[in-house]
PDB file of C-alpha atoms in Angstrom:
ATOM      1  CA  MET A  18    -112.447-128.088-208.794  1.00  0.00           C
ATOM      2  CA  THR A  19    -116.053-128.305-209.863  1.00  0.00           C
ATOM      3  CA  ASP A  20    -118.804-125.949-210.918  1.00  0.00           C
ATOM      4  CA  GLU A  21    -120.058-126.243-207.342  1.00  0.00           C
ATOM      5  CA  THR A  22    -117.396-123.883-205.966  1.00  0.00           C
ATOM      6  CA  GLU A  23    -119.342-121.527-203.721  1.00  0.00           C
ATOM      7  CA  ILE A  24    -119.849-117.959-204.901  1.00  0.00           C
ATOM      8  CA  LYS A  25    -119.548-115.529-201.982  1.00  0.00           C
ATOM      9  CA  LEU A  26    -120.296-111.824-201.629  1.00  0.00           C
ATOM     10  CA  GLU A  27    -118.248-109.181-199.825  1.00  0.00           C
ATOM     11  CA  GLU A  28    -119.402-105.570-199.842  1.00  0.00           C
ATOM     12  CA  SER A  29    -118.948-102.181-198.231  1.00  0.00           C
ATOM     13  CA  ASP A  30    -121.060 -99.046-198.487  1.00  0.00           C
ATOM     14  CA  THR A  31    -119.728 -98.201-201.959  1.00  0.00           C
ATOM     15  CA  LYS A  32    -118.167-101.317-203.493  1.00  0.00           C
ATOM     16  CA  GLY A  33    -118.333-105.068-203.493  1.00  0.00           C
ATOM     17  CA  ARG A  34    -117.278-108.284-205.098  1.00  0.00           C
ATOM     18  CA  TYR A  35    -118.552-111.743-205.812  1.00  0.00           C
ATOM     19  CA  PHE A  36    -115.815-114.326-205.606  1.00  0.00           C
ATOM     20  CA  ALA A  37    -114.954-118.003-205.575  1.00  0.00           C
ATOM     21  CA  ARG A  38    -111.850-119.480-203.998  1.00  0.00           C
ATOM     22  CA  SER A  39    -110.227-122.705-205.175  1.00  0.00           C
ATOM     23  CA  PRO A  40    -108.849-125.220-202.664  1.00  0.00           C
ATOM     24  CA  ALA A  41    -105.371-124.025-203.703  1.00  0.00           C
ATOM     25  CA  GLY A  42    -106.283-120.428-202.839  1.00  0.00           C
ATOM     26  CA  ASP A  43    -106.848-119.028-206.353  1.00  0.00           C
ATOM     27  CA  VAL A  44    -109.606-116.408-206.445  1.00  0.00           C
ATOM     28  CA  ALA A  45    -112.007-115.646-209.293  1.00  0.00           C
ATOM     29  CA  GLU A  46    -113.854-112.380-208.762  1.00  0.00           C
ATOM     30  CA  MET A  47    -116.292-109.913-210.225  1.00  0.00           C
ATOM     31  CA  THR A  48    -116.105-106.445-208.696  1.00  0.00           C
ATOM     32  CA  PHE A  49    -118.765-103.756-208.664  1.00  0.00           C
ATOM     33  CA  SER A  50    -119.428-100.237-207.478  1.00  0.00           C
ATOM     34  CA  LYS A  51    -122.697 -99.102-205.977  1.00  0.00           C
ATOM     35  CA  LEU A  52    -124.466 -96.181-207.584  1.00  0.00           C
ATOM     36  CA  GLY A  53    -127.043 -95.173-205.014  1.00  0.00           C
ATOM     37  CA  GLU A  54    -129.311 -97.734-203.401  1.00  0.00           C
ATOM     38  CA  ARG A  55    -130.779 -99.249-206.569  1.00  0.00           C
ATOM     39  CA  GLN A  56    -127.934 -99.666-209.040  1.00  0.00           C
ATOM     40  CA  ILE A  57    -124.584-101.417-209.359  1.00  0.00           C
ATOM     41  CA  ILE A  58    -121.844-101.070-211.953  1.00  0.00           C
ATOM     42  CA  ILE A  59    -119.958-104.261-212.760  1.00  0.00           C
ATOM     43  CA  ASP A  60    -116.459-103.003-213.472  1.00  0.00           C
ATOM     44  CA  HIS A  61    -114.196-106.062-213.570  1.00  0.00           C
ATOM     45  CA  THR A  62    -114.272-109.827-213.869  1.00  0.00           C
ATOM     46  CA  GLY A  63    -111.082-111.791-213.317  1.00  0.00           C
ATOM     47  CA  VAL A  64    -110.857-115.559-213.609  1.00  0.00           C
ATOM     48  CA  PRO A  65    -107.454-117.199-213.036  1.00  0.00           C
ATOM     49  CA  ASP A  66    -106.343-120.249-215.009  1.00  0.00           C
ATOM     50  CA  ALA A  67    -107.372-122.586-212.159  1.00  0.00           C
ATOM     51  CA  PHE A  68    -111.018-121.758-212.975  1.00  0.00           C
ATOM     52  CA  ARG A  69    -110.885-121.486-216.766  1.00  0.00           C
ATOM     53  CA  GLY A  70    -113.319-123.596-218.759  1.00  0.00           C
ATOM     54  CA  GLN A  71    -115.621-124.194-215.788  1.00  0.00           C
ATOM     55  CA  GLY A  72    -118.124-121.387-216.316  1.00  0.00           C
ATOM     56  CA  THR A  73    -117.008-119.567-213.184  1.00  0.00           C
ATOM     57  CA  GLY A  74    -117.116-116.104-214.785  1.00  0.00           C
ATOM     58  CA  LEU A  75    -120.673-116.714-215.939  1.00  0.00           C
ATOM     59  CA  ARG A  76    -121.628-117.979-212.481  1.00  0.00           C
ATOM     60  CA  LEU A  77    -120.267-114.772-210.904  1.00  0.00           C
ATOM     61  CA  VAL A  78    -122.344-112.575-213.222  1.00  0.00           C
ATOM     62  CA  THR A  79    -125.404-114.802-212.831  1.00  0.00           C
ATOM     63  CA  ARG A  80    -125.224-114.468-209.046  1.00  0.00           C
ATOM     64  CA  ALA A  81    -125.084-110.663-209.372  1.00  0.00           C
ATOM     65  CA  VAL A  82    -128.132-110.745-211.671  1.00  0.00           C
ATOM     66  CA  GLU A  83    -130.064-112.960-209.244  1.00  0.00           C
ATOM     67  CA  ASP A  84    -129.219-110.757-206.276  1.00  0.00           C
ATOM     68  CA  ALA A  85    -130.031-107.557-208.180  1.00  0.00           C
ATOM     69  CA  ARG A  86    -133.366-108.979-209.282  1.00  0.00           C
ATOM     70  CA  ALA A  87    -134.256-110.008-205.723  1.00  0.00           C
ATOM     71  CA  ALA A  88    -133.341-106.549-204.384  1.00  0.00           C
ATOM     72  CA  GLY A  89    -135.032-104.553-207.168  1.00  0.00           C
ATOM     73  CA  LYS A  90    -131.716-103.188-208.455  1.00  0.00           C
ATOM     74  CA  THR A  91    -130.413-102.575-211.950  1.00  0.00           C
ATOM     75  CA  ILE A  92    -126.949-103.318-213.343  1.00  0.00           C
ATOM     76  CA  ILE A  93    -124.656-101.341-215.625  1.00  0.00           C
ATOM     77  CA  PRO A  94    -122.179-103.885-217.079  1.00  0.00           C
ATOM     78  CA  LEU A  95    -119.072-101.811-217.871  1.00  0.00           C
ATOM     79  CA  CYS A  96    -116.807-104.859-217.711  1.00  0.00           C
ATOM     80  CA  PRO A  97    -116.475-106.309-221.251  1.00  0.00           C
ATOM     81  CA  PHE A  98    -117.052-109.866-220.020  1.00  0.00           C
ATOM     82  CA  ALA A  99    -120.198-108.932-218.089  1.00  0.00           C
ATOM     83  CA  ALA A 100    -121.483-106.864-221.024  1.00  0.00           C
ATOM     84  CA  ALA A 101    -120.997-109.872-223.324  1.00  0.00           C
ATOM     85  CA  GLN A 102    -122.923-112.082-220.909  1.00  0.00           C
ATOM     86  CA  PHE A 103    -125.820-109.616-220.857  1.00  0.00           C
ATOM     87  CA  ARG A 104    -125.910-109.738-224.676  1.00  0.00           C
ATOM     88  CA  ARG A 105    -126.018-113.557-224.533  1.00  0.00           C
ATOM     89  CA  HIS A 106    -128.764-113.640-221.894  1.00  0.00           C
ATOM     90  CA  PRO A 107    -131.769-111.564-222.992  1.00  0.00           C
ATOM     91  CA  GLU A 108    -133.682-112.978-220.001  1.00  0.00           C
ATOM     92  CA  TRP A 109    -131.583-110.626-217.834  1.00  0.00           C
ATOM     93  CA  ALA A 110    -133.075-107.529-219.536  1.00  0.00           C
ATOM     94  CA  ASP A 111    -135.191-106.755-216.453  1.00  0.00           C
ATOM     95  CA  VAL A 112    -132.072-105.872-214.427  1.00  0.00           C
ATOM     96  CA  LEU A 113    -130.107-104.205-217.241  1.00  0.00           C
ATOM     97  CA  LYS A 114    -129.957-100.409-216.832  1.00  0.00           C
ATOM     98  CA  LYS A 115    -131.442 -98.928-219.990  1.00  0.00           C
TER      99      LYS A 115
END
């Protein structure tokens, strides 16, 4: 497995997830809830051992930040991992809900 594992998005009217699937079928995911049209709440990030040490969790959060920025949305990072990534990446402040 490489860092090039594709990050995909699945979403409904109220929830969604970004995920990556390993060739063996393991799934790393970051789930979120939608709060209106302009805000998402990242509520969980789960990365199985098959992905550990490859930056997959960071890539999931980064993709959410990029998509939020492009859509003019803000993010509330309730998930401890996502919140830690926002603290480490001050350049994401434009999408962080204040």
